[in-house]
PDB file of C-alpha atoms in Angstrom:
ATOM      1  CA  MET C   1      25.260   7.032  -0.049  1.00  0.00           C
ATOM      2  CA  THR C   2      22.667   9.728   0.566  1.00  0.00           C
ATOM      3  CA  THR C   3      19.437  10.062  -1.336  1.00  0.00           C
ATOM      4  CA  GLU C   4      18.099  13.537  -1.958  1.00  0.00           C
ATOM      5  CA  THR C   5      14.441  14.197  -2.432  1.00  0.00           C
ATOM      6  CA  TYR C   6      12.482  17.056  -3.871  1.00  0.00           C
ATOM      7  CA  THR C   7      10.354  18.876  -1.323  1.00  0.00           C
ATOM      8  CA  GLY C   8       9.796  22.226  -3.039  1.00  0.00           C
ATOM      9  CA  TYR C   9       6.022  22.032  -3.223  1.00  0.00           C
ATOM     10  CA  ARG C  10       4.215  25.306  -3.562  1.00  0.00           C
ATOM     11  CA  HIS C  11       2.458  26.468  -0.422  1.00  0.00           C
ATOM     12  CA  ILE C  12      -1.316  26.479  -0.791  1.00  0.00           C
ATOM     13  CA  SER C  13      -3.301  28.545   1.701  1.00  0.00           C
ATOM     14  CA  GLU C  14      -6.167  27.040   3.669  1.00  0.00           C
ATOM     15  CA  GLN C  15      -8.579  29.450   1.976  1.00  0.00           C
ATOM     16  CA  VAL C  16      -7.518  28.284  -1.492  1.00  0.00           C
ATOM     17  CA  LEU C  17      -7.902  24.656  -0.440  1.00  0.00           C
ATOM     18  CA  LEU C  18     -11.415  25.288   0.843  1.00  0.00           C
ATOM     19  CA  GLU C  19     -12.350  27.112  -2.345  1.00  0.00           C
ATOM     20  CA  LEU C  20     -11.038  24.243  -4.491  1.00  0.00           C
ATOM     21  CA  ALA C  21     -12.901  21.671  -2.411  1.00  0.00           C
ATOM     22  CA  SER C  22     -16.136  23.661  -2.590  1.00  0.00           C
ATOM     23  CA  ARG C  23     -15.864  24.195  -6.330  1.00  0.00           C
ATOM     24  CA  HIS C  24     -15.270  20.499  -6.941  1.00  0.00           C
ATOM     25  CA  ALA C  25     -17.495  19.016  -4.248  1.00  0.00           C
ATOM     26  CA  TRP C  26     -18.940  16.588  -6.823  1.00  0.00           C
ATOM     27  CA  ILE C  27     -15.600  14.700  -6.808  1.00  0.00           C
ATOM     28  CA  VAL C  28     -14.104  15.702  -3.433  1.00  0.00           C
ATOM     29  CA  GLU C  29     -16.997  14.402  -1.331  1.00  0.00           C
ATOM     30  CA  PRO C  30     -17.231  10.875  -2.853  1.00  0.00           C
ATOM     31  CA  ILE C  31     -13.436  10.508  -2.639  1.00  0.00           C
ATOM     32  CA  ALA C  32     -13.498  11.605   1.017  1.00  0.00           C
ATOM     33  CA  ARG C  33     -16.180   9.008   1.867  1.00  0.00           C
ATOM     34  CA  ALA C  34     -14.483   6.163   0.010  1.00  0.00           C
ATOM     35  CA  SER C  35     -11.017   6.929   1.344  1.00  0.00           C
ATOM     36  CA  GLN C  36     -12.342   7.120   4.905  1.00  0.00           C
ATOM     37  CA  TYR C  37     -13.923   3.692   4.432  1.00  0.00           C
ATOM     38  CA  VAL C  38     -10.552   2.312   3.341  1.00  0.00           C
ATOM     39  CA  ARG C  39      -8.891   4.005   6.313  1.00  0.00           C
ATOM     40  CA  ASN C  40     -11.102   1.919   8.612  1.00  0.00           C
ATOM     41  CA  MET C  41     -10.210  -1.402   6.964  1.00  0.00           C
ATOM     42  CA  PRO C  42      -8.009  -4.154   8.520  1.00  0.00           C
ATOM     43  CA  PHE C  43      -4.774  -3.084   6.832  1.00  0.00           C
ATOM     44  CA  PHE C  44      -4.506  -0.111   9.164  1.00  0.00           C
ATOM     45  CA  GLU C  45      -5.127  -2.322  12.184  1.00  0.00           C
ATOM     46  CA  PHE C  46      -2.134  -4.358  11.003  1.00  0.00           C
ATOM     47  CA  ILE C  47       0.028  -1.223  10.874  1.00  0.00           C
ATOM     48  CA  GLU C  48      -1.069  -0.049  14.313  1.00  0.00           C
ATOM     49  CA  GLY C  49      -0.340  -3.501  15.734  1.00  0.00           C
ATOM     50  CA  MET C  50       3.222  -3.812  14.411  1.00  0.00           C
ATOM     51  CA  GLN C  51       5.841  -4.469  17.079  1.00  0.00           C
ATOM     52  CA  SER C  52       8.904  -4.422  14.807  1.00  0.00           C
ATOM     53  CA  PRO C  53       9.937  -2.834  11.491  1.00  0.00           C
ATOM     54  CA  MET C  54      10.529  -6.373  10.180  1.00  0.00           C
ATOM     55  CA  GLN C  55       6.772  -6.979  10.252  1.00  0.00           C
ATOM     56  CA  PHE C  56       6.538  -4.318   7.543  1.00  0.00           C
ATOM     57  CA  LYS C  57       8.691  -6.352   5.150  1.00  0.00           C
ATOM     58  CA  PRO C  58       5.866  -7.875   3.023  1.00  0.00           C
ATOM     59  CA  VAL C  59       4.492  -4.363   2.602  1.00  0.00           C
ATOM     60  CA  ALA C  60       7.867  -2.724   1.971  1.00  0.00           C
ATOM     61  CA  VAL C  61       9.028  -5.019  -0.835  1.00  0.00           C
ATOM     62  CA  GLU C  62       5.772  -4.532  -2.745  1.00  0.00           C
ATOM     63  CA  LEU C  63       5.718  -0.829  -1.951  1.00  0.00           C
ATOM     64  CA  TYR C  64       9.195  -0.568  -3.466  1.00  0.00           C
ATOM     65  CA  HIS C  65       7.865  -1.919  -6.771  1.00  0.00           C
ATOM     66  CA  HIS C  66       4.942   0.505  -6.671  1.00  0.00           C
ATOM     67  CA  SER C  67       7.181   3.427  -5.701  1.00  0.00           C
ATOM     68  CA  ALA C  68       9.718   2.680  -8.438  1.00  0.00           C
ATOM     69  CA  THR C  69       7.069   2.275 -11.132  1.00  0.00           C
ATOM     70  CA  PHE C  70       4.959   5.303 -10.262  1.00  0.00           C
ATOM     71  CA  PRO C  71       7.305   8.020 -11.636  1.00  0.00           C
ATOM     72  CA  LYS C  72       7.783   5.997 -14.834  1.00  0.00           C
ATOM     73  CA  VAL C  73       4.042   6.115 -15.409  1.00  0.00           C
ATOM     74  CA  MET C  74       4.075   9.850 -14.793  1.00  0.00           C
ATOM     75  CA  GLY C  75       6.899  10.174 -17.295  1.00  0.00           C
ATOM     76  CA  LEU C  76       4.761   8.328 -19.821  1.00  0.00           C
ATOM     77  CA  MET C  77       1.889  10.715 -19.164  1.00  0.00           C
ATOM     78  CA  LEU C  78       4.278  13.608 -19.761  1.00  0.00           C
ATOM     79  CA  GLY C  79       5.895  12.044 -22.839  1.00  0.00           C
ATOM     80  CA  LEU C  80       2.581  11.338 -24.557  1.00  0.00           C
ATOM     81  CA  THR C  81       1.120  14.784 -23.879  1.00  0.00           C
ATOM     82  CA  PRO C  82      -0.334  16.127 -27.156  1.00  0.00           C
ATOM     83  CA  MET C  83       0.463  19.634 -28.324  1.00  0.00           C
ATOM     84  CA  SER C  84      -3.012  20.777 -27.331  1.00  0.00           C
ATOM     85  CA  GLU C  85      -2.240  19.821 -23.702  1.00  0.00           C
ATOM     86  CA  ASN C  86       1.287  21.251 -23.522  1.00  0.00           C
ATOM     87  CA  HIS C  87       0.270  23.622 -20.732  1.00  0.00           C
ATOM     88  CA  MET C  88      -0.018  20.527 -18.477  1.00  0.00           C
ATOM     89  CA  MET C  89       3.610  19.480 -18.998  1.00  0.00           C
ATOM     90  CA  PRO C  90       5.038  21.429 -16.018  1.00  0.00           C
ATOM     91  CA  PHE C  91       2.388  19.876 -13.783  1.00  0.00           C
ATOM     92  CA  TYR C  92       3.227  16.311 -14.861  1.00  0.00           C
ATOM     93  CA  ALA C  93       6.956  17.005 -14.752  1.00  0.00           C
ATOM     94  CA  GLU C  94       6.826  18.409 -11.214  1.00  0.00           C
ATOM     95  CA  HIS C  95       4.982  15.341  -9.967  1.00  0.00           C
ATOM     96  CA  ALA C  96       7.352  12.909 -11.694  1.00  0.00           C
ATOM     97  CA  PHE C  97      10.404  14.822 -10.448  1.00  0.00           C
ATOM     98  CA  GLY C  98       9.088  14.762  -6.892  1.00  0.00           C
ATOM     99  CA  GLU C  99       8.403  11.023  -6.978  1.00  0.00           C
ATOM    100  CA  GLY C 100      11.558  10.030  -8.876  1.00  0.00           C
ATOM    101  CA  PRO C 101      13.978   9.341  -5.968  1.00  0.00           C
ATOM    102  CA  HIS C 102      11.466   7.979  -3.469  1.00  0.00           C
ATOM    103  CA  HIS C 103      12.028   4.277  -4.176  1.00  0.00           C
ATOM    104  CA  ARG C 104      15.740   4.755  -3.450  1.00  0.00           C
ATOM    105  CA  MET C 105      14.857   6.294  -0.103  1.00  0.00           C
ATOM    106  CA  LEU C 106      12.737   3.246   0.694  1.00  0.00           C
ATOM    107  CA  TYR C 107      15.612   0.991  -0.365  1.00  0.00           C
ATOM    108  CA  ASP C 108      17.967   2.855   1.979  1.00  0.00           C
ATOM    109  CA  TRP C 109      15.498   2.357   4.838  1.00  0.00           C
ATOM    110  CA  MET C 110      15.166  -1.374   4.144  1.00  0.00           C
ATOM    111  CA  ILE C 111      18.954  -1.835   4.080  1.00  0.00           C
ATOM    112  CA  ARG C 112      19.457   0.234   7.237  1.00  0.00           C
ATOM    113  CA  HIS C 113      16.996  -1.908   9.198  1.00  0.00           C
ATOM    114  CA  GLN C 114      18.061  -5.208   7.581  1.00  0.00           C
ATOM    115  CA  ILE C 115      14.634  -5.698   6.038  1.00  0.00           C
ATOM    116  CA  ILE C 116      16.392  -6.981   2.906  1.00  0.00           C
ATOM    117  CA  SER C 117      19.930  -8.173   2.262  1.00  0.00           C
ATOM    118  CA  GLY C 118      20.402  -6.297  -1.004  1.00  0.00           C
ATOM    119  CA  PRO C 119      18.993  -5.538  -4.466  1.00  0.00           C
ATOM    120  CA  GLU C 120      19.043  -9.224  -5.457  1.00  0.00           C
ATOM    121  CA  GLU C 121      16.374  -9.957  -2.866  1.00  0.00           C
ATOM    122  CA  LEU C 122      14.144  -7.232  -4.292  1.00  0.00           C
ATOM    123  CA  GLY C 123      14.695  -8.687  -7.758  1.00  0.00           C
ATOM    124  CA  ARG C 124      13.197 -11.976  -6.615  1.00  0.00           C
ATOM    125  CA  VAL C 125       9.939 -10.342  -5.501  1.00  0.00           C
ATOM    126  CA  ILE C 126       7.002 -11.073  -7.792  1.00  0.00           C
ATOM    127  CA  PRO C 127       4.521  -8.180  -7.473  1.00  0.00           C
ATOM    128  CA  SER C 128       1.016  -9.252  -6.542  1.00  0.00           C
ATOM    129  CA  VAL C 129      -1.845  -9.192  -9.012  1.00  0.00           C
ATOM    130  CA  GLU C 130      -3.312  -6.335  -6.983  1.00  0.00           C
ATOM    131  CA  THR C 131      -0.114  -4.279  -7.112  1.00  0.00           C
ATOM    132  CA  ASN C 132       0.065  -4.713 -10.870  1.00  0.00           C
ATOM    133  CA  ALA C 133      -3.620  -3.820 -11.242  1.00  0.00           C
ATOM    134  CA  CYS C 134      -3.147  -0.547  -9.363  1.00  0.00           C
ATOM    135  CA  VAL C 135      -0.079   0.379 -11.415  1.00  0.00           C
ATOM    136  CA  ASN C 136      -1.720  -0.713 -14.661  1.00  0.00           C
ATOM    137  CA  LEU C 137      -4.639   1.646 -14.068  1.00  0.00           C
ATOM    138  CA  ALA C 138      -2.151   4.508 -14.222  1.00  0.00           C
ATOM    139  CA  TYR C 139      -0.599   3.081 -17.401  1.00  0.00           C
ATOM    140  CA  GLN C 140      -4.077   2.838 -18.943  1.00  0.00           C
ATOM    141  CA  MET C 141      -4.827   6.463 -18.159  1.00  0.00           C
ATOM    142  CA  ALA C 142      -1.444   7.632 -19.434  1.00  0.00           C
ATOM    143  CA  MET C 143      -2.101   5.909 -22.743  1.00  0.00           C
ATOM    144  CA  GLU C 144      -5.634   7.269 -22.922  1.00  0.00           C
ATOM    145  CA  GLN C 145      -4.424  10.833 -22.249  1.00  0.00           C
ATOM    146  CA  ASP C 146      -7.678  11.837 -20.597  1.00  0.00           C
ATOM    147  CA  ARG C 147      -6.479  14.653 -18.368  1.00  0.00           C
ATOM    148  CA  ASP C 148      -9.517  14.715 -16.087  1.00  0.00           C
ATOM    149  CA  LYS C 149      -9.483  10.964 -15.464  1.00  0.00           C
ATOM    150  CA  TRP C 150      -5.790  11.174 -14.586  1.00  0.00           C
ATOM    151  CA  LEU C 151      -6.406  14.048 -12.173  1.00  0.00           C
ATOM    152  CA  VAL C 152      -9.393  12.588 -10.336  1.00  0.00           C
ATOM    153  CA  ALA C 153      -8.212   8.971 -10.179  1.00  0.00           C
ATOM    154  CA  LEU C 154      -4.483   9.376  -9.606  1.00  0.00           C
ATOM    155  CA  ASN C 155      -3.961  12.816  -8.086  1.00  0.00           C
ATOM    156  CA  CYS C 156      -7.199  13.237  -6.151  1.00  0.00           C
ATOM    157  CA  GLY C 157      -8.130   9.612  -5.397  1.00  0.00           C
ATOM    158  CA  ILE C 158      -5.073   7.384  -5.094  1.00  0.00           C
ATOM    159  CA  GLU C 159      -2.852  10.159  -3.726  1.00  0.00           C
ATOM    160  CA  ARG C 160      -5.512  10.922  -1.086  1.00  0.00           C
ATOM    161  CA  CYS C 161      -5.452   7.259  -0.022  1.00  0.00           C
ATOM    162  CA  SER C 162      -1.658   7.252  -0.142  1.00  0.00           C
ATOM    163  CA  ASN C 163      -1.645  10.252   2.186  1.00  0.00           C
ATOM    164  CA  ASP C 164      -3.837   8.298   4.644  1.00  0.00           C
ATOM    165  CA  PHE C 165      -1.368   5.406   4.407  1.00  0.00           C
ATOM    166  CA  PHE C 166       1.687   7.507   5.220  1.00  0.00           C
ATOM    167  CA  LYS C 167      -0.066   9.491   7.955  1.00  0.00           C
ATOM    168  CA  VAL C 168      -0.396   6.184   9.818  1.00  0.00           C
ATOM    169  CA  VAL C 169       2.883   4.528   8.773  1.00  0.00           C
ATOM    170  CA  ALA C 170       5.214   7.504   9.372  1.00  0.00           C
ATOM    171  CA  PRO C 171       4.430   7.997  13.097  1.00  0.00           C
ATOM    172  CA  LYS C 172       4.331   4.228  13.631  1.00  0.00           C
ATOM    173  CA  MET C 173       7.853   3.902  12.282  1.00  0.00           C
ATOM    174  CA  HIS C 174       9.043   6.673  14.579  1.00  0.00           C
ATOM    175  CA  ALA C 175       7.392   4.880  17.501  1.00  0.00           C
ATOM    176  CA  LEU C 176       9.328   1.729  16.552  1.00  0.00           C
ATOM    177  CA  GLY C 177      12.598   3.647  16.343  1.00  0.00           C
ATOM    178  CA  ALA C 178      12.649   3.271  12.556  1.00  0.00           C
ATOM    179  CA  GLY C 179      11.491   6.666  11.355  1.00  0.00           C
ATOM    180  CA  HIS C 180      12.785   7.806   7.987  1.00  0.00           C
ATOM    181  CA  ALA C 181      12.440  10.684   5.517  1.00  0.00           C
ATOM    182  CA  TYR C 182      10.839   8.310   2.995  1.00  0.00           C
ATOM    183  CA  PHE C 183       7.734   7.972   5.141  1.00  0.00           C
ATOM    184  CA  ASP C 184       7.772  11.533   6.447  1.00  0.00           C
ATOM    185  CA  VAL C 185       8.028  13.272   3.079  1.00  0.00           C
ATOM    186  CA  HIS C 186       4.951  11.489   1.750  1.00  0.00           C
ATOM    187  CA  VAL C 187       2.780  12.980   4.469  1.00  0.00           C
ATOM    188  CA  GLU C 188       3.362  16.376   2.847  1.00  0.00           C
ATOM    189  CA  ALA C 189       3.871  15.303  -0.743  1.00  0.00           C
ATOM    190  CA  ASP C 190       0.802  13.115  -1.181  1.00  0.00           C
ATOM    191  CA  GLU C 191      -1.468  15.628   0.496  1.00  0.00           C
ATOM    192  CA  HIS C 192      -0.126  18.275  -1.877  1.00  0.00           C
ATOM    193  CA  HIS C 193      -0.625  16.043  -4.914  1.00  0.00           C
ATOM    194  CA  SER C 194      -4.149  15.072  -3.883  1.00  0.00           C
ATOM    195  CA  ILE C 195      -5.190  18.718  -3.784  1.00  0.00           C
ATOM    196  CA  MET C 196      -3.227  20.445  -6.531  1.00  0.00           C
ATOM    197  CA  GLY C 197      -4.880  18.410  -9.284  1.00  0.00           C
ATOM    198  CA  LEU C 198      -8.290  19.944  -8.593  1.00  0.00           C
ATOM    199  CA  ASP C 199      -7.309  23.253 -10.156  1.00  0.00           C
ATOM    200  CA  TYR C 200      -6.599  21.594 -13.523  1.00  0.00           C
ATOM    201  CA  ILE C 201      -9.915  19.791 -13.996  1.00  0.00           C
ATOM    202  CA  HIS C 202     -11.924  21.119 -16.914  1.00  0.00           C
ATOM    203  CA  PRO C 203     -14.620  23.582 -15.803  1.00  0.00           C
ATOM    204  CA  ASP C 204     -18.312  23.314 -16.659  1.00  0.00           C
ATOM    205  CA  LEU C 205     -18.485  19.521 -16.912  1.00  0.00           C
ATOM    206  CA  ASP C 206     -21.941  18.124 -17.563  1.00  0.00           C
ATOM    207  CA  SER C 207     -23.457  15.618 -15.135  1.00  0.00           C
ATOM    208  CA  ARG C 208     -22.721  12.598 -17.324  1.00  0.00           C
ATOM    209  CA  ARG C 209     -19.036  13.486 -17.579  1.00  0.00           C
ATOM    210  CA  GLN C 210     -18.874  14.039 -13.830  1.00  0.00           C
ATOM    211  CA  ARG C 211     -20.313  10.548 -13.236  1.00  0.00           C
ATOM    212  CA  VAL C 212     -17.701   9.032 -15.548  1.00  0.00           C
ATOM    213  CA  LEU C 213     -14.935  10.778 -13.629  1.00  0.00           C
ATOM    214  CA  VAL C 214     -16.283   9.844 -10.200  1.00  0.00           C
ATOM    215  CA  ALA C 215     -16.482   6.206 -11.339  1.00  0.00           C
ATOM    216  CA  LYS C 216     -12.838   6.303 -12.417  1.00  0.00           C
ATOM    217  CA  ALA C 217     -11.801   7.798  -9.073  1.00  0.00           C
ATOM    218  CA  MET C 218     -13.729   5.061  -7.234  1.00  0.00           C
ATOM    219  CA  GLU C 219     -11.995   2.448  -9.398  1.00  0.00           C
ATOM    220  CA  GLY C 220      -8.627   3.821  -8.329  1.00  0.00           C
ATOM    221  CA  ILE C 221      -9.560   3.694  -4.634  1.00  0.00           C
ATOM    222  CA  THR C 222     -10.843   0.128  -5.008  1.00  0.00           C
ATOM    223  CA  LEU C 223      -7.565  -0.991  -6.588  1.00  0.00           C
ATOM    224  CA  TRP C 224      -5.520   0.844  -3.952  1.00  0.00           C
ATOM    225  CA  ALA C 225      -7.421  -0.831  -1.113  1.00  0.00           C
ATOM    226  CA  ALA C 226      -7.125  -4.253  -2.745  1.00  0.00           C
ATOM    227  CA  MET C 227      -3.382  -3.714  -3.144  1.00  0.00           C
ATOM    228  CA  LEU C 228      -2.803  -2.767   0.497  1.00  0.00           C
ATOM    229  CA  HIS C 229      -4.627  -5.827   1.776  1.00  0.00           C
ATOM    230  CA  ALA C 230      -2.860  -8.156  -0.645  1.00  0.00           C
ATOM    231  CA  TRP C 231       0.403  -6.972   0.924  1.00  0.00           C
ATOM    232  CA  ILE C 232      -0.673  -8.491   4.244  1.00  0.00           C
ATOM    233  CA  GLY C 233      -2.144 -11.657   2.727  1.00  0.00           C
ATOM    234  CA  MET C 234      -5.785 -10.579   2.660  1.00  0.00           C
ATOM    235  CA  THR C 235      -8.305 -10.391  -0.165  1.00  0.00           C
ATOM    236  CA  ALA C 236     -10.369  -7.223   0.126  1.00  0.00           C
ATOM    237  CA  VAL C 237     -11.903  -5.450  -2.848  1.00  0.00           C
ATOM    238  CA  PRO C 238     -14.290  -2.719  -1.669  1.00  0.00           C
ATOM    239  CA  VAL C 239     -16.431  -1.381  -4.501  1.00  0.00           C
ATOM    240  CA  PHE C 240     -18.056   2.045  -4.223  1.00  0.00           C
ATOM    241  CA  ASP C 241     -21.081   3.758  -5.711  1.00  0.00           C
ATOM    242  CA  LEU C 242     -20.921   7.247  -7.172  1.00  0.00           C
ATOM    243  CA  GLU C 243     -21.463   8.749  -3.732  1.00  0.00           C
ATOM    244  CA  GLY C 244     -18.361   7.003  -2.413  1.00  0.00           C
ATOM    245  CA  ARG C 245     -20.339   4.507  -0.361  1.00  0.00           C
ATOM    246  CA  PRO C 246     -19.494   0.789  -0.372  1.00  0.00           C
ATOM    247  CA  ILE C 247     -21.637  -1.521  -2.480  1.00  0.00           C
ATOM    248  CA  LYS C 248     -22.501  -4.883  -0.960  1.00  0.00           C
ATOM    249  CA  ARG C 249     -21.899  -7.777  -3.325  1.00  0.00           C
ATOM    250  CA  THR C 250     -22.465 -11.502  -3.028  1.00  0.00           C
ATOM    251  CA  THR C 251     -19.261 -13.452  -2.477  1.00  0.00           C
ATOM    252  CA  LEU C 252     -18.866 -16.433  -4.796  1.00  0.00           C
ATOM    253  CA  VAL C 253     -16.887 -19.277  -3.263  1.00  0.00           C
ATOM    254  CA  CYS C 254     -15.503 -21.877  -5.696  1.00  0.00           C
ATOM    255  CA  HIS C 255     -14.680 -25.386  -4.509  1.00  0.00           C
TER     256      HIS C 255
END
């Protein structure tokens, strides 16, 4: 069985990307700081230190759940679009269509490398609290139908972090002799998704609204980072201020 994937993303010139980033620096810069902080966290040391594809199993089985649920959430965002927002439907549909087959690609990779024995094994996986929290944020935003929150938190924030994830995982899998289109396609796709949302954010937002949106983007990055570390048995919940810098909090230990 072969799994096809959609790769027909529109080419965006470097000049357009720079113009978008400059126009929306109020959200781009905090996301860049927060995502870079996550990139330097222990999860990525785990990936770099892998000696076998089998070590990726606890990540892969949770990632499958996330990957299979993600396009459903996008479909909900599309399905609940009010008439006043109908111009956004092609944007949501393109994203959902692109993500739709990805979980099957991951399944094919897991079977090929004997990571799992079959679909029954995946059915026995109980997603972590952190995985559910990250997915549920997207469900919350789909129900709320706040276009700007969806764009900054999901497209610009989580997809930016996802791009960092696949930029490390894809070459590592090739180095282990386990490269696959599932990992490779996300290097392009997630980078595209993290940028293309900027052009749909409402113009002329006041400072209060911008702060609300930055906070939602930071929430998404926090949940993404917590999810990644839960996949390798670690508790890590970095919280960020509105500049994208980590906030130090006291750790409460219960006995």
